[in-house]
Coordinates of C-alpha atoms and ligand atoms in Angstrom, one line a residue:
Chain A
M124 CA -26.3 13.5 14.6
Q125 CA -24.1 15.9 12.9
V126 CA -22.8 15.4 9.6
S127 CA -21.0 18.0 7.1
T128 CA -22.1 18.4 3.5
C129 CA -20.4 20.1 0.2
T130 CA -22.1 21.5 -2.8
C131 CA -20.2 18.8 -4.8
G132 CA -21.9 16.0 -3.1
K133 CA -19.8 14.6 -0.6
I134 CA -21.2 14.1 2.7
V135 CA -19.2 12.9 5.8
A136 CA -20.0 12.2 9.3
L137 CA -19.5 14.9 12.2
H138 CA -17.9 18.4 12.1
R139 CA -15.5 19.1 9.5
E140 CA -14.1 22.2 7.9
Q141 CA -13.2 21.8 4.3
C142 CA -14.8 19.1 1.8
P143 CA -11.8 16.2 1.7
N144 CA -13.2 15.7 -1.7
C145 CA -12.9 19.2 -3.1
G146 CA -11.3 21.8 -0.4
K147 CA -14.5 23.9 0.0
S148 CA -16.2 24.9 3.3
M149 CA -18.6 22.2 4.3
I150 CA -22.1 23.2 6.0
T151 CA -22.7 21.3 9.2
I152 CA -26.2 20.0 9.8
D153 CA -27.8 17.9 12.3
L154 CA -29.8 14.7 11.0
G155 CA -31.6 12.1 13.1
N156 CA -29.8 9.3 14.9
D157 CA -30.7 6.5 12.7
A158 CA -28.2 4.0 11.1
I159 CA -27.9 0.7 9.8
V160 CA -24.6 -1.7 10.4
L161 CA -22.6 -1.8 6.9
T162 CA -19.9 -4.1 8.4
Y163 CA -18.7 -5.1 11.9
T164 CA -15.7 -6.8 13.7
T165 CA -15.0 -7.9 17.2
L166 CA -11.5 -6.7 18.0
Y167 CA -9.7 -9.0 20.4
T168 CA -6.0 -7.9 20.1
V169 CA -6.6 -3.8 20.8
P170 CA -4.1 -1.2 21.3
E171 CA -2.7 -0.1 24.5
G172 CA -5.0 1.8 26.6
F173 CA -8.1 -0.6 25.4
K174 CA -9.7 -3.4 27.1
A175 CA -10.5 -6.4 24.8
P176 CA -13.0 -7.2 23.4
I177 CA -14.2 -4.0 21.1
F178 CA -17.1 -4.5 19.0
L179 CA -16.6 -2.1 16.4
V180 CA -19.3 -1.4 13.3
L181 CA -19.3 1.0 10.7
V182 CA -22.7 2.0 10.2
E183 CA -24.5 4.2 7.4
L184 CA -26.4 7.6 8.9
E185 CA -29.4 9.1 7.1
Q186 CA -28.1 10.9 3.6
G187 CA -25.5 8.3 3.3
A188 CA -23.0 9.4 5.3
K189 CA -20.5 6.7 7.3
L190 CA -19.5 6.4 10.8
L191 CA -17.1 4.0 12.5
C192 CA -17.7 3.6 16.0
E193 CA -18.4 1.3 18.7
C194 CA -21.5 -1.3 19.2
K195 CA -23.0 -1.5 22.6
N196 CA -24.3 -5.3 22.3
E197 CA -22.6 -8.1 20.6
N198 CA -26.0 -9.3 19.7
D199 CA -26.5 -6.4 17.4
L200 CA -23.2 -7.4 15.0
E201 CA -25.3 -8.3 11.9
I202 CA -25.1 -6.5 8.4
G203 CA -28.2 -4.8 7.7
R204 CA -28.9 -4.2 11.5
K205 CA -30.9 -1.2 12.0
G206 CA -30.7 0.9 15.3
K207 CA -29.5 4.3 16.9
I208 CA -26.3 6.5 17.4
V209 CA -26.2 7.3 21.2
I210 CA -23.4 9.5 22.5
E211 CA -22.3 8.8 26.0
N212 CA -19.1 11.3 27.3
E213 CA -19.0 12.4 23.7
K214 CA -18.3 9.0 22.5
Y215 CA -20.5 7.1 19.8
Y216 CA -22.1 4.0 20.1
F217 CA -24.6 2.1 17.9
L218 CA -27.4 0.2 19.7
G219 CA -29.8 -1.9 17.7
N220 CA -33.5 -1.4 17.6
T221 CA -35.5 -3.7 20.0
K222 CA -36.2 -6.6 17.8
Chain B
M71 CA 12.6 12.7 -20.4
T72 CA 15.4 10.4 -19.9
K73 CA 14.4 6.6 -19.9
V74 CA 15.6 4.9 -16.1
Y75 CA 17.0 1.4 -16.0
V76 CA 17.7 -0.8 -13.1
S77 CA 21.1 -1.8 -12.3
G78 CA 21.9 -4.0 -9.3
V79 CA 19.4 -5.3 -6.8
G80 CA 20.0 -6.9 -3.3
I81 CA 17.9 -7.8 -0.2
T82 CA 18.4 -8.9 3.1
K83 CA 16.9 -12.3 4.3
F84 CA 13.7 -10.8 6.3
G85 CA 12.5 -11.7 9.7
K86 CA 13.7 -10.9 13.6
R87 CA 17.4 -9.6 12.9
K88 CA 19.8 -8.7 15.8
E89 CA 21.6 -6.6 13.4
S90 CA 20.8 -2.8 13.6
L91 CA 18.9 -0.7 10.9
Q92 CA 22.1 0.8 9.1
T93 CA 23.8 -2.8 9.1
L94 CA 21.0 -4.1 7.1
M95 CA 20.8 -1.5 4.9
Y96 CA 25.0 -1.8 4.2
E97 CA 24.2 -5.7 4.1
A98 CA 21.5 -5.1 1.4
Y99 CA 24.0 -2.4 -0.4
V100 CA 27.1 -4.8 -1.0
H101 CA 24.4 -7.4 -2.3
A102 CA 23.5 -4.6 -5.0
T103 CA 26.6 -3.4 -5.9
K104 CA 28.2 -7.1 -5.8
N105 CA 30.9 -5.5 -3.4
Q106 CA 32.3 -3.0 -5.9
E107 CA 33.1 0.3 -4.9
Q108 CA 30.6 2.7 -7.1
E109 CA 29.5 6.4 -6.9
F110 CA 26.2 7.7 -6.8
D111 CA 24.5 11.1 -7.7
A112 CA 22.4 10.5 -4.6
I113 CA 21.0 8.3 -2.2
F114 CA 17.0 7.9 -1.7
V115 CA 16.2 6.0 1.7
G116 CA 12.4 4.9 2.3
C117 CA 11.8 4.3 5.5
M118 CA 8.8 5.2 7.8
N119 CA 9.3 5.5 10.9
P120 CA 13.4 4.8 12.3
D121 CA 12.3 7.6 14.9
E122 CA 10.0 5.6 16.9
F123 CA 11.2 2.0 15.9
V124 CA 14.9 2.5 16.2
G125 CA 15.1 5.8 18.2
D126 CA 17.6 7.5 15.1
S127 CA 16.1 10.6 13.1
N128 CA 18.3 12.0 10.5
F129 CA 18.5 9.0 9.0
A130 CA 19.5 10.0 5.4
T131 CA 22.4 11.4 6.8
L132 CA 23.0 8.3 9.2
I133 CA 22.9 5.9 6.0
A134 CA 25.1 7.7 3.6
D135 CA 27.7 8.0 6.7
H136 CA 27.7 4.6 7.6
L137 CA 27.8 3.3 3.7
G138 CA 31.1 5.6 3.3
L139 CA 29.2 7.5 0.6
Y140 CA 30.8 11.0 1.9
Q141 CA 29.3 14.2 0.3
T142 CA 26.7 12.2 -1.4
P143 CA 23.0 14.0 -1.3
S144 CA 20.9 11.5 1.0
V145 CA 17.2 12.1 1.7
R146 CA 15.0 9.8 3.5
I147 CA 11.0 9.3 2.3
D148 CA 8.2 8.3 4.6
N149 CA 5.2 7.2 3.0
A150 CA 3.8 5.3 5.7
P151 CA 4.2 1.5 4.4
A152 CA 4.9 2.5 0.7
S153 CA 8.2 4.3 2.0
G154 CA 9.8 1.7 -0.1
S155 CA 8.2 2.4 -3.4
A156 CA 7.7 6.2 -2.8
A157 CA 11.8 6.4 -2.4
F158 CA 12.3 4.3 -5.7
E159 CA 9.6 6.7 -7.3
Q160 CA 11.7 9.9 -6.2
A161 CA 14.9 8.5 -7.4
F162 CA 13.0 7.5 -10.7
F163 CA 12.1 11.3 -11.3
S164 CA 15.6 12.3 -10.5
V165 CA 16.7 10.1 -13.2
A166 CA 14.2 11.0 -15.6
S167 CA 14.6 14.4 -15.2
G168 CA 18.3 14.2 -16.3
H169 CA 19.3 16.1 -12.9
Y170 CA 21.3 12.5 -11.8
E171 CA 22.7 10.0 -13.9
K172 CA 22.9 7.1 -11.2
V173 CA 21.4 7.0 -7.8
L174 CA 20.8 4.3 -4.8
V175 CA 17.6 3.6 -3.6
L176 CA 17.6 1.9 0.0
A177 CA 14.5 0.7 2.0
G178 CA 14.3 -0.9 5.1
E179 CA 12.7 -1.1 8.9
K180 CA 13.7 -2.7 12.1
M181 CA 10.4 -3.2 14.0
S182 CA 11.1 -6.2 16.4
I183 CA 12.9 -4.1 19.0
F184 CA 9.4 -3.5 20.7
P185 CA 6.9 -5.8 21.7
T186 CA 3.8 -6.3 19.4
S187 CA 1.9 -4.4 21.7
I188 CA 3.7 -1.3 21.3
A189 CA 4.8 -1.9 17.5
T190 CA 0.5 -2.1 16.9
R191 CA 0.7 1.5 18.6
I192 CA 3.1 2.8 16.6
L193 CA 1.5 1.4 13.0
S194 CA -1.9 2.5 14.1
K195 CA -0.8 6.1 14.1
L196 CA -1.4 5.5 10.4
I197 CA -4.9 5.7 11.1
D198 CA -7.4 9.0 11.2
K199 CA -7.3 10.2 14.6
Y200 CA -11.0 9.8 15.2
E201 CA -11.3 6.3 13.9
R202 CA -7.9 5.3 16.0
N203 CA -10.0 6.9 19.1
T204 CA -12.7 4.1 18.7
G205 CA -9.9 1.3 19.2
A206 CA -9.6 0.6 15.6
T207 CA -6.0 -1.0 14.4
M208 CA -5.0 -1.8 10.8
P209 CA -6.2 -5.3 11.0
A210 CA -9.7 -3.9 12.4
L211 CA -10.2 -1.8 9.6
A212 CA -8.7 -4.9 7.3
A213 CA -11.6 -7.3 9.0
L214 CA -14.8 -4.9 8.5
V215 CA -13.6 -5.2 4.7
T216 CA -13.3 -8.4 4.8
R217 CA -16.6 -9.1 6.5
R218 CA -18.4 -6.9 3.9
Y219 CA -16.7 -8.8 1.0
M220 CA -17.8 -12.1 2.4
H221 CA -21.1 -10.8 2.4
D222 CA -21.5 -9.5 -0.9
Y223 CA -19.4 -11.7 -2.7
N224 CA -20.2 -15.1 -0.7
L225 CA -16.6 -15.4 0.3
S226 CA -16.1 -18.1 2.7
R227 CA -13.5 -18.2 6.0
E228 CA -11.8 -21.4 4.0
E229 CA -11.3 -19.6 0.7
L230 CA -10.1 -16.9 2.5
A231 CA -7.3 -18.8 4.2
L232 CA -6.1 -20.2 0.4
A233 CA -4.4 -16.6 0.0
A234 CA -2.0 -17.2 2.9
V235 CA -1.8 -21.1 2.1
K236 CA -0.3 -19.8 -1.5
N237 CA 1.9 -17.5 -0.4
H238 CA 3.4 -19.3 2.3
H239 CA 4.2 -22.2 -0.6
N240 CA 5.8 -19.4 -2.4
G241 CA 7.9 -18.4 0.5
T242 CA 9.3 -21.8 0.6
L243 CA 11.1 -21.1 -2.3
N244 CA 12.1 -18.0 -1.3
P245 CA 15.7 -18.1 0.7
Y246 CA 15.0 -14.3 1.6
A247 CA 11.4 -14.9 3.1
Q248 CA 11.0 -14.7 7.0
F249 CA 8.8 -17.8 7.1
Q250 CA 9.9 -20.4 4.3
K251 CA 7.4 -23.3 5.7
E252 CA 4.2 -24.4 4.1
I253 CA 0.9 -23.9 6.2
T254 CA -2.3 -25.0 6.0
V255 CA -6.1 -23.9 5.9
E256 CA -6.5 -25.5 9.4
D257 CA -3.4 -23.9 10.7
I258 CA -5.0 -20.6 9.9
L259 CA -8.3 -21.2 11.5
K260 CA -6.6 -22.4 14.5
S261 CA -4.5 -19.3 15.2
K262 CA -5.1 -16.6 17.5
M263 CA -8.6 -14.5 16.7
I264 CA -7.2 -10.6 16.2
A265 CA -10.1 -8.9 14.6
D266 CA -12.8 -11.3 13.8
P267 CA -12.8 -12.8 11.2
L268 CA -9.3 -12.1 10.7
R269 CA -6.8 -14.6 12.9
L270 CA -3.0 -14.1 13.1
Y271 CA -2.3 -16.0 10.2
D272 CA -4.2 -13.7 8.3
C273 CA -2.2 -10.6 8.9
A274 CA 1.7 -9.6 7.8
S275 CA 4.2 -10.0 10.4
I276 CA 6.5 -7.3 12.3
S277 CA 9.5 -7.9 10.6
D278 CA 13.1 -6.7 10.3
G279 CA 14.9 -6.1 6.7
A280 CA 16.5 -4.1 4.1
C281 CA 16.8 -3.9 0.6
A282 CA 18.9 -1.7 -2.3
V283 CA 18.2 -0.9 -6.0
I284 CA 20.4 1.2 -8.5
L285 CA 18.9 3.3 -11.0
T286 CA 20.6 4.3 -13.9
A287 CA 20.6 6.4 -17.0
S288 CA 22.8 3.7 -18.7
K289 CA 21.0 0.9 -20.7
T290 CA 20.6 -2.2 -18.7
D291 CA 18.0 -5.5 -19.1
V292 CA 15.4 -3.8 -17.0
K293 CA 13.9 -0.6 -17.7
V294 CA 11.1 1.1 -15.3
T295 CA 8.2 2.2 -18.0
G296 CA 5.7 3.2 -15.9
I297 CA 4.7 4.6 -12.1
G298 CA 1.5 5.7 -11.1
H299 CA 0.7 7.0 -7.5
A300 CA -2.9 7.8 -5.9
T301 CA -4.3 8.9 -2.7
D302 CA -7.6 8.0 -0.9
F303 CA -9.4 9.7 2.1
L304 CA -7.5 9.0 5.0
S305 CA -10.5 7.8 6.9
L306 CA -12.1 4.6 6.0
Q307 CA -15.8 5.9 6.6
Y308 CA -15.6 8.7 3.9
R309 CA -15.1 6.0 1.5
D310 CA -17.5 5.0 -0.9
S311 CA -16.9 1.3 -1.3
L312 CA -15.6 -1.2 1.1
T313 CA -14.6 -4.2 -1.2
S314 CA -12.4 -2.3 -3.7
F315 CA -9.9 0.7 -3.1
N316 CA -10.1 3.9 -5.2
A317 CA -6.3 4.7 -4.5
T318 CA -5.3 1.2 -6.3
K319 CA -7.4 1.7 -8.9
V320 CA -6.2 5.1 -9.8
A321 CA -2.7 4.4 -9.3
A322 CA -2.9 1.5 -11.7
K323 CA -4.5 3.7 -14.5
R324 CA -1.8 5.8 -14.2
A325 CA 1.1 3.4 -14.4
Y326 CA -1.0 1.6 -17.2
K327 CA -1.1 4.7 -19.1
R328 CA 2.4 5.8 -18.8
A329 CA 3.5 2.4 -19.4
H330 CA 0.9 2.0 -22.7
R331 CA 0.2 -1.4 -21.3
Q332 CA -3.0 -2.7 -19.9
P333 CA -3.8 -5.1 -17.2
K334 CA -3.8 -8.2 -19.8
D335 CA -0.2 -7.4 -20.6
I336 CA 1.3 -8.2 -17.3
D337 CA 3.0 -11.3 -16.8
V338 CA 3.9 -11.0 -13.1
A339 CA 2.8 -9.1 -9.9
E340 CA 4.0 -8.3 -6.4
V341 CA 0.6 -6.9 -4.4
H342 CA 0.7 -5.7 -1.0
D343 CA -1.2 -8.3 0.8
A344 CA -0.7 -7.0 4.7
F345 CA -4.0 -8.9 5.2
T346 CA -5.1 -12.0 3.4
I347 CA -8.1 -10.0 2.0
L348 CA -6.1 -7.8 -0.1
E349 CA -4.6 -10.8 -2.0
I350 CA -8.2 -11.0 -3.2
V351 CA -9.0 -7.7 -3.6
N352 CA -5.7 -5.9 -4.9
P353 CA -5.9 -7.8 -8.1
E354 CA -9.4 -6.9 -8.7
D355 CA -8.4 -3.3 -7.9
L356 CA -5.4 -3.8 -10.6
G357 CA -8.0 -4.5 -13.5
F358 CA -6.6 -8.4 -13.6
F359 CA -10.0 -10.0 -12.3
K360 CA -13.4 -8.4 -12.5
P361 CA -15.1 -7.5 -8.9
G362 CA -15.7 -10.6 -6.7
E363 CA -13.5 -12.7 -9.4
G364 CA -10.4 -12.8 -7.2
V365 CA -11.6 -15.6 -5.3
A366 CA -12.2 -18.0 -8.0
A367 CA -8.8 -17.0 -9.5
L368 CA -7.4 -17.6 -6.0
I369 CA -9.1 -20.9 -5.9
E370 CA -8.5 -22.4 -9.3
G371 CA -4.9 -21.3 -9.0
K372 CA -4.4 -18.5 -11.9
T373 CA -2.5 -16.2 -9.3
G374 CA -0.3 -19.3 -8.4
L375 CA 3.3 -20.1 -9.7
N376 CA 1.8 -22.3 -12.5
G377 CA -1.2 -19.9 -13.2
D378 CA -1.4 -17.1 -16.1
K379 CA -1.2 -14.2 -13.5
P380 CA 1.2 -15.1 -10.9
I381 CA 0.9 -13.0 -8.2
N382 CA 3.5 -12.5 -5.2
P383 CA 5.5 -15.6 -6.2
S384 CA 8.2 -13.9 -3.5
G385 CA 5.5 -15.1 -0.9
G386 CA 4.2 -11.4 -0.6
L387 CA 4.2 -9.5 2.8
K388 CA 2.8 -12.7 4.3
A389 CA 5.6 -15.0 3.9
R390 CA 8.3 -12.9 2.8
G391 CA 7.8 -10.7 6.0
H392 CA 6.5 -6.8 6.2
P393 CA 9.2 -4.5 7.3
V394 CA 7.0 -1.4 6.6
G395 CA 9.5 0.7 4.9
A396 CA 11.3 -2.0 2.9
T397 CA 8.4 -3.8 1.4
G398 CA 7.7 -1.7 -1.4
L399 CA 11.3 -2.0 -2.6
A400 CA 11.6 -5.7 -1.7
Q401 CA 8.7 -6.3 -4.5
I402 CA 10.6 -4.4 -7.0
C403 CA 13.8 -6.6 -6.2
E404 CA 11.5 -9.8 -6.8
I405 CA 10.2 -8.2 -9.7
V406 CA 13.6 -7.8 -11.2
W407 CA 14.9 -11.1 -10.5
Q408 CA 11.8 -12.5 -12.0
L409 CA 12.7 -10.5 -15.4
R410 CA 16.3 -11.6 -15.2
E411 CA 15.4 -15.0 -14.7
E412 CA 17.1 -15.3 -11.3
A413 CA 14.0 -16.1 -9.3
G414 CA 15.6 -19.6 -8.7
K415 CA 12.6 -22.3 -7.9
R416 CA 10.1 -19.5 -7.7
Q417 CA 10.6 -18.5 -11.4
V418 CA 7.5 -17.6 -13.8
P419 CA 7.8 -17.2 -17.5
A420 CA 8.1 -12.9 -17.4
N421 CA 8.8 -10.0 -19.7
I422 CA 6.6 -7.4 -17.9
G423 CA 5.9 -7.0 -14.1
L424 CA 4.0 -4.9 -11.6
C425 CA 4.6 -4.2 -8.3
H426 CA 1.8 -2.5 -6.0
N427 CA 2.3 -0.9 -2.6
I428 CA 0.1 0.3 -0.2
G429 CA 0.5 2.9 2.3
G430 CA -1.6 3.8 5.4
F431 CA -4.7 1.4 5.6
V432 CA -5.0 1.8 1.8
N433 CA -4.7 5.3 0.9
N434 CA -1.6 6.2 -0.6
N435 CA -0.9 3.5 -3.3
I436 CA 2.1 3.1 -5.9
V437 CA 1.9 0.9 -9.0
T438 CA 5.3 0.2 -10.6
I439 CA 6.0 -1.3 -14.0
L440 CA 9.1 -3.0 -15.1
E441 CA 10.0 -4.3 -18.5
S442 CA 12.7 -6.8 -19.9
C443 CA 14.4 -4.9 -22.5
Ligands
ZN104 ZN1 -16.8 19.1 -1.9

């Protein structure tokens, strides 16, 4: 899982050139795929080109960066649920650990 | 710095309107000028996206032409759903600087031409591209915030609905509101699910409407005493808090400092309740209540018309309707009416009022303080 870090302390998910907090160059590092659900929604009214429903989660990654992504299973929609980020066709998904 | 005062204000009825956007702006303009011929040093037009919603660009010229204000400088301000307050802000600067003496602020949007799915797609462009590509919409991001707030502060689904019940009640007293009908908690909980836990009646509507405000260096009975403006990260995933919005906190702090006021001095406020959760979070971020206490304030009626901190007497975005570019200026109109005791059945006692307008998903916010004088 790629995250970008800055000397100012800001850490954000994925690759990013300039820090959104201070404008300095960020350094992109690889971390593990562990994630924990901070909040979630099931989206029923989706934009054109998407299929309803969409399970969306906002998760916390290692070192505190956050990522918005789809959730594979409806059963994993729970605040505090632990799991991993998996990448399929260049898209990120949250998958809960086996209970 | 020159002191800046509000002269005339005008608004159209919001809702699904047959007229063109320029016709709606003309209607608001006629109200604000009381149909008296006037000259303006400049026109500031707040409108988020006429290119896509009505198929016109160069809209500032179109409006000057349509109003017959030949040769008057005219500029369009797009600041997402905070376009109305941003146009007001720029107009304020132009008078405060001494460059102009009297200017016209117009704001409006016409959104109802297309079906909701297309309007939703246009509005989703406000969201960061990565987040948008997950399928996230504005209601989806609001739902993520709602879910976390419910978890952290034990807010129940029924309590959340009270925000819409209150604003629809206020809307029944506002002849310009899109919805002038009471709704119940049950109505809300039965409405279509959009983004769990948010239902249709938790979300502000697609709407058409326009407003006009005249700003002047000549003394009137309402003075603009402070404007504060702040941005936040475009992405929700970059932000530290999911239950509070820094752009509101910082904009409010800047406005209070300019006006030499504190949250406790504010008699009445119009806040950007595009979703029910915002009716609870915004007053907390504006410093009216502590984090988590916005719910109790709502339930106990503190933010109702008879409370000590009336919020959204107009019905807010929820009941007045939310033609995105118009909303910020509609809030200004309401506060001016409240300060002038011209708010009819929804009148509250007020000498100092505040407007809070949100651009994007709570990342470009403007707070304006107006006072009787
Ligand atoms: Zn930085």
